[in-house]
């Protein structure tokens, strides 16, 4: 065999191994806009419990109208990165609006939150510095840290004694600057970082604190500003990264927000910003409309909170093993990957669209169904979903 043929054969063998382990992921095709109910490509209407569409804004008429308007007034695309000829008034408006929404000074937009995290650490930290990261941080944070030359320290998930110990170690190693970084909300468990305590520990060590708010911006906290608001440290976080691709309309795009000089340096040096295209005007216009809606009323985040409470109580009463908490992510623990797949397949047959999560997205032996609430759901629909869970759970011997 030539070496190229051997390469393709080894790729096929790896795919076979993934299939044999029951870890193969298939895309299910949707034929409608994103929403509380959707139609799959085979024509079935199903209740959708797996989108990050927390506020139901992915197909909100005002957001769609604003996107159409931006398309009309600002065109389809910029065909440029920001600093060459890719910055419109709309981009500057959205950056300022995000800063004021999140209690910071300035914001830089990226093509995605993955890029925001990818271009953060390398730009701000050098070999004399330390980054201290929760071990369950999102893949994009891990990759972003890998790209930087800073010394890396990992603390046990949500373990503040270990965080303190790692900070002491960084001090002992003579770190110049220390940056602690955590997901605001951890996407596989719905765990909400204890930012008030983390902030206190950081202050005791003179460390900076950064958070990734992808599963928080728009609905955590009384005004939906995020985990920092929910934990009483609004305005006290040094760096925040986030996405436009989840609660804030769900299209795509990401951002980093913080102090003016930090954002300014990111505009000079951050590689995904310098070398990747501008966020499309329609998305920017839609995102500004999202902020108008969220600053005008807390109705959507309030409805999301009510739906979350209703579903969490209902699914626990059925006897399912869920991770406790208050976040609209409701992880239903199945542990075994194959069984999680079977449960999600059966739920889909019965009209509820959810996805099983298993290695490598979660640790081995920790497979689960991740249910996500949305303000777009009504409680009649959620009641139906609970009935379907009860039936499928009984069939698979997960509940009695
Ligand atoms: C979804 C997610 C990202 C990636 O966001 P994109 O804008 O889709 O790239 C980054 N971090 C966390 C914690 C996420 O949940």
Coordinates of N, CA and C in Angstrom, one line a residue, residues 6-24 359-360:
X6 N -2.6 4.0 2.9 CA -2.5 3.6 4.3 C -3.2 4.7 5.2
X7 N -3.0 5.9 4.8 CA -3.6 7.0 5.6 C -5.1 6.9 5.6
X8 N -5.7 6.7 4.4 CA -7.2 6.6 4.3 C -7.7 5.4 5.0
X9 N -7.0 4.3 4.9 CA -7.4 3.1 5.6 C -7.4 3.3 7.1
X10 N -6.4 4.0 7.6 CA -6.3 4.2 9.0 C -7.4 5.2 9.5
X11 N -7.8 6.1 8.7 CA -9.0 7.0 9.0 C -10.3 6.1 9.1
X12 N -10.4 5.2 8.1 CA -11.6 4.3 8.1 C -11.6 3.4 9.4
X13 N -10.5 2.9 9.7 CA -10.4 2.1 10.9 C -10.7 2.9 12.2
X14 N -10.3 4.1 12.2 CA -10.7 5.0 13.4 C -12.2 5.2 13.4
X15 N -12.8 5.4 12.3 CA -14.3 5.6 12.3 C -15.0 4.3 12.7
X16 N -14.4 3.2 12.3 CA -15.0 1.9 12.7 C -14.9 1.8 14.2
X17 N -13.8 2.2 14.8 CA -13.6 2.0 16.2 C -14.6 2.9 17.0
X18 N -14.9 4.1 16.4 CA -15.8 5.0 17.0 C -17.2 4.4 17.0
X19 N -17.6 3.8 15.8 CA -18.9 3.2 15.7 C -19.0 2.0 16.7
X20 N -17.9 1.2 16.7 CA -18.0 0.0 17.6 C -18.1 0.4 19.1
X21 N -17.6 1.5 19.4 CA -17.7 2.0 20.8 C -19.0 2.6 21.1
X22 N -19.9 2.7 20.1 CA -21.2 3.4 20.3 C -21.1 4.9 20.4
X23 N -20.0 5.4 19.9 CA -19.7 6.9 20.1 C -19.9 7.7 18.8
X24 N -20.5 7.1 17.8 CA -20.6 7.7 16.5 C -21.7 8.8 16.5
X359 N -18.7 10.5 25.7 CA -17.3 10.7 25.4 C -17.1 11.0 23.9
X360 N -16.3 12.0 23.5 CA -15.4 12.8 24.3 C -16.0 14.1 24.8

